[in-house]
PDB file of C-alpha atoms in Angstrom:
ATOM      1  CA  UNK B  25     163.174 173.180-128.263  1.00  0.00           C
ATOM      2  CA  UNK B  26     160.747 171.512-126.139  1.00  0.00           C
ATOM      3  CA  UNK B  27     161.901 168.799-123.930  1.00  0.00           C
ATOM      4  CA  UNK B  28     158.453 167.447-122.740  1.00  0.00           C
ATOM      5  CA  UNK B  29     155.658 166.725-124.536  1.00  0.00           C
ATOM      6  CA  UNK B  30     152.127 166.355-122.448  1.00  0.00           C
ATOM      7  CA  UNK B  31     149.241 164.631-123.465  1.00  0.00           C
ATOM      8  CA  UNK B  32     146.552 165.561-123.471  1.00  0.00           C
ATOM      9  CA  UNK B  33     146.606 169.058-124.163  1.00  0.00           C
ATOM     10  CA  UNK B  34     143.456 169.959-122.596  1.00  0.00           C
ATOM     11  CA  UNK B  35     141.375 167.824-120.202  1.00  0.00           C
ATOM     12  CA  UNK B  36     137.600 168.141-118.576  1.00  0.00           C
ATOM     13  CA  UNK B  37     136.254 165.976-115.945  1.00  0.00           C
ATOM     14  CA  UNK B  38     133.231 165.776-113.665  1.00  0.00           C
ATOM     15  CA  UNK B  39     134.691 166.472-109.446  1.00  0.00           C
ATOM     16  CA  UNK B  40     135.423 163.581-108.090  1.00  0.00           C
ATOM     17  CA  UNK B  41     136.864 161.858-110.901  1.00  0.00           C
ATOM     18  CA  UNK B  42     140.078 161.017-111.289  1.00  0.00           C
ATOM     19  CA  UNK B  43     142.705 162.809-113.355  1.00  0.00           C
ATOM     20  CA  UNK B  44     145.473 161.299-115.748  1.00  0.00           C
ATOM     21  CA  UNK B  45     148.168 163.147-117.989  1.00  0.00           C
ATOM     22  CA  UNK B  46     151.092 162.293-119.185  1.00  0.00           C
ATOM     23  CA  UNK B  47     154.584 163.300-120.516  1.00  0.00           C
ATOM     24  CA  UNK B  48     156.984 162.194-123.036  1.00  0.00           C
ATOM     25  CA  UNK B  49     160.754 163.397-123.213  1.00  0.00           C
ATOM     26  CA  UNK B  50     163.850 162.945-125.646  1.00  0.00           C
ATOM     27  CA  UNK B  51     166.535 162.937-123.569  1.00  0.00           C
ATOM     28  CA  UNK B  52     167.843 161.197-120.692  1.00  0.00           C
ATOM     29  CA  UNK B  53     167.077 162.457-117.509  1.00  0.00           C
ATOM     30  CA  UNK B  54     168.133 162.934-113.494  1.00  0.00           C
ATOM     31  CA  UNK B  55     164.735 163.908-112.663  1.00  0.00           C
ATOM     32  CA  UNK B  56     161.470 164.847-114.095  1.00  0.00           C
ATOM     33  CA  UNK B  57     159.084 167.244-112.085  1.00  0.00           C
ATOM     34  CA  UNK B  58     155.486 168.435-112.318  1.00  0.00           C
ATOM     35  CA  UNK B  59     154.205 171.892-111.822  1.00  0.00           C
ATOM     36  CA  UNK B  60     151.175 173.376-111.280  1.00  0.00           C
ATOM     37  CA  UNK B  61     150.137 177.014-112.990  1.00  0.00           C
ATOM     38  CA  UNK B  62     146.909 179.043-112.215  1.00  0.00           C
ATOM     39  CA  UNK B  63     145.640 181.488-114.806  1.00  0.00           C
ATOM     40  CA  UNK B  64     148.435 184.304-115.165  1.00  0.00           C
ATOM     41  CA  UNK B  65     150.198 183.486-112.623  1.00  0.00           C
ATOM     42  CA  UNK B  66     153.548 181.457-111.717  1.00  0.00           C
ATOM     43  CA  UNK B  67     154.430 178.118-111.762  1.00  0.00           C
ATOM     44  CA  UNK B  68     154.322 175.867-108.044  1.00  0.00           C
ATOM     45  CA  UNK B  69     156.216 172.849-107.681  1.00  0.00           C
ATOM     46  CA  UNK B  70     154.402 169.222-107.115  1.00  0.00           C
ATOM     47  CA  UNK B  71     156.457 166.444-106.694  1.00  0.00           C
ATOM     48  CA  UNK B  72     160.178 165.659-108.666  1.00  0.00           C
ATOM     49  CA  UNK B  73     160.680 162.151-109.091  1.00  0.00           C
ATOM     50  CA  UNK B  74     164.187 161.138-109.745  1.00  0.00           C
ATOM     51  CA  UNK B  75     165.523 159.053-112.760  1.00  0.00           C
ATOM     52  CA  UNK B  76     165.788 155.898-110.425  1.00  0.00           C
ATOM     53  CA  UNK B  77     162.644 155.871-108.981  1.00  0.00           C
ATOM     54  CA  UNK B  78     159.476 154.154-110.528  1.00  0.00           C
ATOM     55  CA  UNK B  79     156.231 156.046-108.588  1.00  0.00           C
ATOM     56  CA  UNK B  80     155.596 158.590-106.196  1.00  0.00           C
ATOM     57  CA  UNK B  81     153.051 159.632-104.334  1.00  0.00           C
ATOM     58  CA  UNK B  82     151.948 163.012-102.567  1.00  0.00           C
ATOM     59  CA  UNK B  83     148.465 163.781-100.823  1.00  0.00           C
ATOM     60  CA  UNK B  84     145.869 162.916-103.853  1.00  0.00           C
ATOM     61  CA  UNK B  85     148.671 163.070-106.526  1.00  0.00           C
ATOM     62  CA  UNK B  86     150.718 160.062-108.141  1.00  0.00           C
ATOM     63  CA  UNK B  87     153.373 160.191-110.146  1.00  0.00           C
ATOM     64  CA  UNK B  88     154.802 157.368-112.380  1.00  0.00           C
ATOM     65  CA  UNK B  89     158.418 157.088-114.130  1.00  0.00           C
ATOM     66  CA  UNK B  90     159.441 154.475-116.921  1.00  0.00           C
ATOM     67  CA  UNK B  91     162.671 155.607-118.530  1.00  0.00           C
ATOM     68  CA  UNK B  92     163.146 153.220-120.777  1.00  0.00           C
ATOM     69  CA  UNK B  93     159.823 154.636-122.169  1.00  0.00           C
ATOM     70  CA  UNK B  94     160.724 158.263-121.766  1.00  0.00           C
ATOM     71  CA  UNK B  95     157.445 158.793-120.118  1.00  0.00           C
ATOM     72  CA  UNK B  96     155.616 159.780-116.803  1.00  0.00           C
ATOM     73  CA  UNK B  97     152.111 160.196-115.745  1.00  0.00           C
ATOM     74  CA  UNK B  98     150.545 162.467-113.338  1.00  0.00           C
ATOM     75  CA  UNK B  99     147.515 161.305-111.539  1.00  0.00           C
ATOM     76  CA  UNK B 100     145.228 163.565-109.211  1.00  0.00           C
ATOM     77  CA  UNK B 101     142.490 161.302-107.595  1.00  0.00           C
ATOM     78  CA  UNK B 102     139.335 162.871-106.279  1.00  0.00           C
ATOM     79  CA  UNK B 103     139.558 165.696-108.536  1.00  0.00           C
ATOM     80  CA  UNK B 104     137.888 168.949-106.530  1.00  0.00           C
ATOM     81  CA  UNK B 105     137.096 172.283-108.514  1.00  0.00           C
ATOM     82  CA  UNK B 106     140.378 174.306-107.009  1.00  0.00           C
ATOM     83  CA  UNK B 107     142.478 171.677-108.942  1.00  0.00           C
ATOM     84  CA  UNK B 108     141.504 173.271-112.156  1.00  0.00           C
ATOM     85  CA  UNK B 109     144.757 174.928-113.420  1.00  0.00           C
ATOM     86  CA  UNK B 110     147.303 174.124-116.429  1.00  0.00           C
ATOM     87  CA  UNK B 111     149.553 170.910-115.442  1.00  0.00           C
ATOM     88  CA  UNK B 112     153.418 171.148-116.779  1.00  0.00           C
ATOM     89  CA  UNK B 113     156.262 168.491-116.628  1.00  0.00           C
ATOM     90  CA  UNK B 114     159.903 169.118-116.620  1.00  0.00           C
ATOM     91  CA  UNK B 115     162.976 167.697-116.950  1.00  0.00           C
ATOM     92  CA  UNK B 116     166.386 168.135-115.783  1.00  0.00           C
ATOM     93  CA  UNK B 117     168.260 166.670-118.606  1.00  0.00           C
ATOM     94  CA  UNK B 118     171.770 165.143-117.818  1.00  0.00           C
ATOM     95  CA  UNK B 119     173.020 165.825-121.541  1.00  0.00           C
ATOM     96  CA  UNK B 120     171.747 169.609-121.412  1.00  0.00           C
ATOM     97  CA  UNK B 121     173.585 171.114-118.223  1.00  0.00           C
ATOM     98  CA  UNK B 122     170.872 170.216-116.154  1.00  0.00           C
ATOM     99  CA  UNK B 123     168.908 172.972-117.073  1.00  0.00           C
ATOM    100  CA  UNK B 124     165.017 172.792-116.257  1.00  0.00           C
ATOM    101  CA  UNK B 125     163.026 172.141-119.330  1.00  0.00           C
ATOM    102  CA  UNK B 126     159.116 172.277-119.898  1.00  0.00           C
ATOM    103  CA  UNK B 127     156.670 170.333-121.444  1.00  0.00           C
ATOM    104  CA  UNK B 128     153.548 172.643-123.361  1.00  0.00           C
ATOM    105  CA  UNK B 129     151.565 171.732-120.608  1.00  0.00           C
ATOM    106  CA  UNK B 130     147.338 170.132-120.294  1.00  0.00           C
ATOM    107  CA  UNK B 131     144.820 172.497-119.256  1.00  0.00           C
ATOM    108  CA  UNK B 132     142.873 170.497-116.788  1.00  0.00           C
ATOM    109  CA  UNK B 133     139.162 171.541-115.968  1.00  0.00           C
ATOM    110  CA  UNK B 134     137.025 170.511-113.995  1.00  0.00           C
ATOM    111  CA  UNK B 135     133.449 170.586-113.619  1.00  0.00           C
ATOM    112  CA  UNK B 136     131.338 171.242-110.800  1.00  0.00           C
TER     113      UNK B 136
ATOM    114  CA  UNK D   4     163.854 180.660 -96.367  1.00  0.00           C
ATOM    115  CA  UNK D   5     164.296 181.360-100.119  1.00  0.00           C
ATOM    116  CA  UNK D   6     162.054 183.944-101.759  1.00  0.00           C
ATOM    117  CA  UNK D   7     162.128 185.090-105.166  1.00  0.00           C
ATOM    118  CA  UNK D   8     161.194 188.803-106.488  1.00  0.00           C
ATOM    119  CA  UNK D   9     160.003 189.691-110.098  1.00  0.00           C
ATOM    120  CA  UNK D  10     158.443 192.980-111.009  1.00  0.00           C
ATOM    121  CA  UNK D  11     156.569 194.814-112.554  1.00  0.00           C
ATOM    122  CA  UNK D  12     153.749 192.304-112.774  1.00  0.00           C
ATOM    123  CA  UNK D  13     152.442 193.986-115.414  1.00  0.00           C
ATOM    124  CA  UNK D  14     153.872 196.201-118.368  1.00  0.00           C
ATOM    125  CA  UNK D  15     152.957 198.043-121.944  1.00  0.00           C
ATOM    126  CA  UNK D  16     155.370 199.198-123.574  1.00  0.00           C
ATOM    127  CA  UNK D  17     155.691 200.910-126.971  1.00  0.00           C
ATOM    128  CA  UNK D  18     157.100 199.227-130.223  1.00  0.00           C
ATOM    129  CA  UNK D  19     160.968 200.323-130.347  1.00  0.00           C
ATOM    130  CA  UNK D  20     160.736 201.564-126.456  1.00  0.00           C
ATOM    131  CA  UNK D  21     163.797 199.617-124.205  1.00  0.00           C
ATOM    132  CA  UNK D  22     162.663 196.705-121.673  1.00  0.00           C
ATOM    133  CA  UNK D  23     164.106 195.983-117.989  1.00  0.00           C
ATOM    134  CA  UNK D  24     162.946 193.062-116.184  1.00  0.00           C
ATOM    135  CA  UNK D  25     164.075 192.378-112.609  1.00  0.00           C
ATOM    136  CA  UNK D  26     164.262 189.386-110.483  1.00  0.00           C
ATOM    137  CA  UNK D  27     166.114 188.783-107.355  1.00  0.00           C
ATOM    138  CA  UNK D  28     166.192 185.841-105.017  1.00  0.00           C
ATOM    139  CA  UNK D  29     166.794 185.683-101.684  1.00  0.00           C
ATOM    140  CA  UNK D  30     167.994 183.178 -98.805  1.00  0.00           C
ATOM    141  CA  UNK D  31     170.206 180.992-101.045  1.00  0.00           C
ATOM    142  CA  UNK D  32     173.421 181.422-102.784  1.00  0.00           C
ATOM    143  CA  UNK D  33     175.136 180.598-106.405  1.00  0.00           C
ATOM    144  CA  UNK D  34     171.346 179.749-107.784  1.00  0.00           C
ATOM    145  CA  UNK D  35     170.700 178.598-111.297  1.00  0.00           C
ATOM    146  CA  UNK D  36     168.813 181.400-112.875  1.00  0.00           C
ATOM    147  CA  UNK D  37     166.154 181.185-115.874  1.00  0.00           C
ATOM    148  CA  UNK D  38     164.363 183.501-117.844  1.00  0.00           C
ATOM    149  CA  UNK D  39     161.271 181.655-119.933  1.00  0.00           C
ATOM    150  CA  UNK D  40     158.673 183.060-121.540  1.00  0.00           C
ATOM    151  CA  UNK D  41     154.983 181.871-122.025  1.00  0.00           C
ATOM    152  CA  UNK D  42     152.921 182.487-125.511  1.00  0.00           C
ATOM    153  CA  UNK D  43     149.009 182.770-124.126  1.00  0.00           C
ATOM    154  CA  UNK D  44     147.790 179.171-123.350  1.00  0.00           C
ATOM    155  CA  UNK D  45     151.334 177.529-124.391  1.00  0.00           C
ATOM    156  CA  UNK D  46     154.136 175.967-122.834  1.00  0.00           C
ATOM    157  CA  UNK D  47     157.611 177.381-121.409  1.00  0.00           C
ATOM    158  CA  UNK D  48     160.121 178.554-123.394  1.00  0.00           C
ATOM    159  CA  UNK D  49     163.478 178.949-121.768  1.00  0.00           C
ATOM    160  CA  UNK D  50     165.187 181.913-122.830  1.00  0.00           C
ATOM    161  CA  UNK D  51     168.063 182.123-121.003  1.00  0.00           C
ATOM    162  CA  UNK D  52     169.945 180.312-118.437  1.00  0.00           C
ATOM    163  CA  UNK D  53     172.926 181.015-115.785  1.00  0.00           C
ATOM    164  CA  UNK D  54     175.330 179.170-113.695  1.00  0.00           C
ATOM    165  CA  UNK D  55     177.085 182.391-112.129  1.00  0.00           C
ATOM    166  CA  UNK D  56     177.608 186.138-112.496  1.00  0.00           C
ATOM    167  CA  UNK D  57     178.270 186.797-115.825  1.00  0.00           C
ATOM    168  CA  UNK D  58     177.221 183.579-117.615  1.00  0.00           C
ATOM    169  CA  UNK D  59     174.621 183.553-119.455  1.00  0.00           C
ATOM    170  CA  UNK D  60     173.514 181.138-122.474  1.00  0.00           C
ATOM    171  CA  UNK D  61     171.204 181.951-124.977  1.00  0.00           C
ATOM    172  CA  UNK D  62     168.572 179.286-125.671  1.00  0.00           C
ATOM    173  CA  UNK D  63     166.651 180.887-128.466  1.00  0.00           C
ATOM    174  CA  UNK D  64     168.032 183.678-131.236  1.00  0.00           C
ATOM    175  CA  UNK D  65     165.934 186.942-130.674  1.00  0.00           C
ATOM    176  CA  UNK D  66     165.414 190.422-129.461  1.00  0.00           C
ATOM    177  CA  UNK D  67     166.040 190.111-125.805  1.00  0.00           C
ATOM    178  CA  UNK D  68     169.239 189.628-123.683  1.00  0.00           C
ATOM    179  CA  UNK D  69     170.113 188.740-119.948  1.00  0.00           C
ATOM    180  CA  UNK D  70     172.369 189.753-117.778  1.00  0.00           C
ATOM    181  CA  UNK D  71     173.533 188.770-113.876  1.00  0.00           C
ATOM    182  CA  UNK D  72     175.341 191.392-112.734  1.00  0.00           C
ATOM    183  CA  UNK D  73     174.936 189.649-109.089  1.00  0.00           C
ATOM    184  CA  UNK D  74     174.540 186.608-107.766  1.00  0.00           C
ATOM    185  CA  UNK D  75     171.040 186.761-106.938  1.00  0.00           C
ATOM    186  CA  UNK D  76     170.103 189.291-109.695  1.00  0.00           C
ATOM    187  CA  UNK D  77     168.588 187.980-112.894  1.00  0.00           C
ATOM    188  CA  UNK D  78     168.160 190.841-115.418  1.00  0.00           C
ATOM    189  CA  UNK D  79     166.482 190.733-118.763  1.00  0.00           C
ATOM    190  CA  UNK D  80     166.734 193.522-121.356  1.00  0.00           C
ATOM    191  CA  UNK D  81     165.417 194.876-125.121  1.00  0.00           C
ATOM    192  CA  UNK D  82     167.430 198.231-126.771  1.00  0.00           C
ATOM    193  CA  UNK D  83     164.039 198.037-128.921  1.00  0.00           C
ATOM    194  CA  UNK D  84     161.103 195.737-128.492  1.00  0.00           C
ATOM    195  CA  UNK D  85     158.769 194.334-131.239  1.00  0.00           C
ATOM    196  CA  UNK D  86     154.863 193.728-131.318  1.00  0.00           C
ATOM    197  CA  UNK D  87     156.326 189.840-131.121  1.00  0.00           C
ATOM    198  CA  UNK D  88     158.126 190.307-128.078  1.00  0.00           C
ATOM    199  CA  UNK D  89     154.904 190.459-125.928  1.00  0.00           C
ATOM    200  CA  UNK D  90     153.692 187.760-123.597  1.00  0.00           C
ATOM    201  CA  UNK D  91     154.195 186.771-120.072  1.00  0.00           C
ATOM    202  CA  UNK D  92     157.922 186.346-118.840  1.00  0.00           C
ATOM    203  CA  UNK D  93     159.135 184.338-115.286  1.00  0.00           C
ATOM    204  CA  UNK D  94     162.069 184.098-113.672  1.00  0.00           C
ATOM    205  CA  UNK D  95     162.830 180.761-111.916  1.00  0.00           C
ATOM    206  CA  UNK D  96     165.500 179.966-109.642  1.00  0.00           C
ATOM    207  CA  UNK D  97     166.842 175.971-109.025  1.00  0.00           C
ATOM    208  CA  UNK D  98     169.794 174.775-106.738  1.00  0.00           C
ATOM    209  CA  UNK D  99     173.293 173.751-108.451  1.00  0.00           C
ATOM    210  CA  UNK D 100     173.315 171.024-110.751  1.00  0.00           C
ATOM    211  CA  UNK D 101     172.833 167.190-109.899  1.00  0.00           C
ATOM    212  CA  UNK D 102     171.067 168.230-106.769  1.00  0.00           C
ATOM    213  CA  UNK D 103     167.937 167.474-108.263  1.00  0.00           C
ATOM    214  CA  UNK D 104     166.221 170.313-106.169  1.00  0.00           C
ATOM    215  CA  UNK D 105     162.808 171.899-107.999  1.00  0.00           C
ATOM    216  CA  UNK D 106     162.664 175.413-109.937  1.00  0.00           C
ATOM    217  CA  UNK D 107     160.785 178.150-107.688  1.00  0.00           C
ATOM    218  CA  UNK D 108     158.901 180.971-109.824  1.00  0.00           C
ATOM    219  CA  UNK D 109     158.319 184.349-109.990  1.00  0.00           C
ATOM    220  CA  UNK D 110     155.139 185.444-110.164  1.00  0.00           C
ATOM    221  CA  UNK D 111     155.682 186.650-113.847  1.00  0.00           C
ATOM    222  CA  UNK D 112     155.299 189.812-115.711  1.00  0.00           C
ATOM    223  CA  UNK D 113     152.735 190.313-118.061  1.00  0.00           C
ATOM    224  CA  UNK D 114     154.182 192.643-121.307  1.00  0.00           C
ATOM    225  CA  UNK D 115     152.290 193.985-123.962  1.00  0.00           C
ATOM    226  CA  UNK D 116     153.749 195.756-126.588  1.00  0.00           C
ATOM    227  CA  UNK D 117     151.917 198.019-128.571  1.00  0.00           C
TER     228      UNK D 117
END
């Protein structure tokens, strides 16, 4: 079964706005990731953030973590065209042998 | 540095015909393995996992099965495939557990059963 659940499932904004989506998980956790997936193609890493830590940040994106929510948010600031792609989280779940779970995903758009 | 292999990217197959995917990795040793697969515009379903040659665990009941006859060779398998096997498969590979290391992808292969 799903581990993540992202919200929301599809997003369009104008370039140059600023992105937000977010996950929810069940379990608990030693790290929750975010990948990034063109059309029909593989999955590329963003940025883990690991069960203790509370934010991260990496070139335009930021990443949040509250576990005793069960939730993290991506953020992509100054949204350009080439970030239009399908967003997935993921977690490494301590209670199912650490194998790498995955959200559904949000298809983010955006517009010229 | 590490590189991982998955072919063919692309692949139609007839109903009841027998399925070999293929993934290796390179530049790393005793990698987690995965096998997901992804419905058109869904999310990730894992569909098998492995610690080491010859361990594999099912996630999900179905027509498919895995095997890792090496350590850095991911295999996944149908004796007879159905119209609802079809969809896009990846490999992934992710360091040993608790070393909270990232899953690297395959570029995927696209199968269409007809």
């Amino acid at each position: 079964s799903q581990q993540g659940e992202e919200d929301p499932q599809a997003l369009s904004i104008q370039e140059g706005e600023n992105a937000t989506m977010n996950c929810s998980y069940k379990t608990s956790i030693n790290n929750l990731q975010w990948y990034r997936q063109n059309s029909g193609r593989g999955l590329v890493h963003l940025i883990l953030i690991r069960s203790n830590e509370r934010e991260k940040h990496s070139g335009r994106l930021r990443v949040t973590l509250d576990t005793s929510k069960k939730s993290s948010s991506l953020l992509i600031t100054a949204s350009r065209a080439a970030d239009t792609a399908s967003y997935f989280c993921a977690t490494d779940a301590r209670n199912r042998d650490d194998k790498i779970i995955f959200g559904k995903g949000t298809r983010l758009h955006i517009l010229p | 540095s590490q590189t991982i292999h998955q072919w063919p990217a692309t692949l139609v197959q007839p109903v009841g015909s027998p399925l070999s995917l293929e993934c290796t990795v390179e530049g790393t040793s005793n990698p987690n393995l995965y096998w997901y697969r992804q419905a058109a515009g869904r999310g990730l379903q894992l569909l098998f996992y492995s610690v080491g040659i010859g361990q594999i665990s099912s996630e999900v009941p179905q027509n498919l099965s895995a095997s890792r006859p090496q350590d850095r060779q991911f295999i996944l398998s149908s004796k007879k495939l159905l119209l609802s096997d079809s969809g896009f498969y990846l490999c992934a590979w992710s360091g040993r557990p608790n070393s909270n290391t990232e899953a690297f992808f395959g570029q995927g292969t696209r199968l269409t059963v007809v």
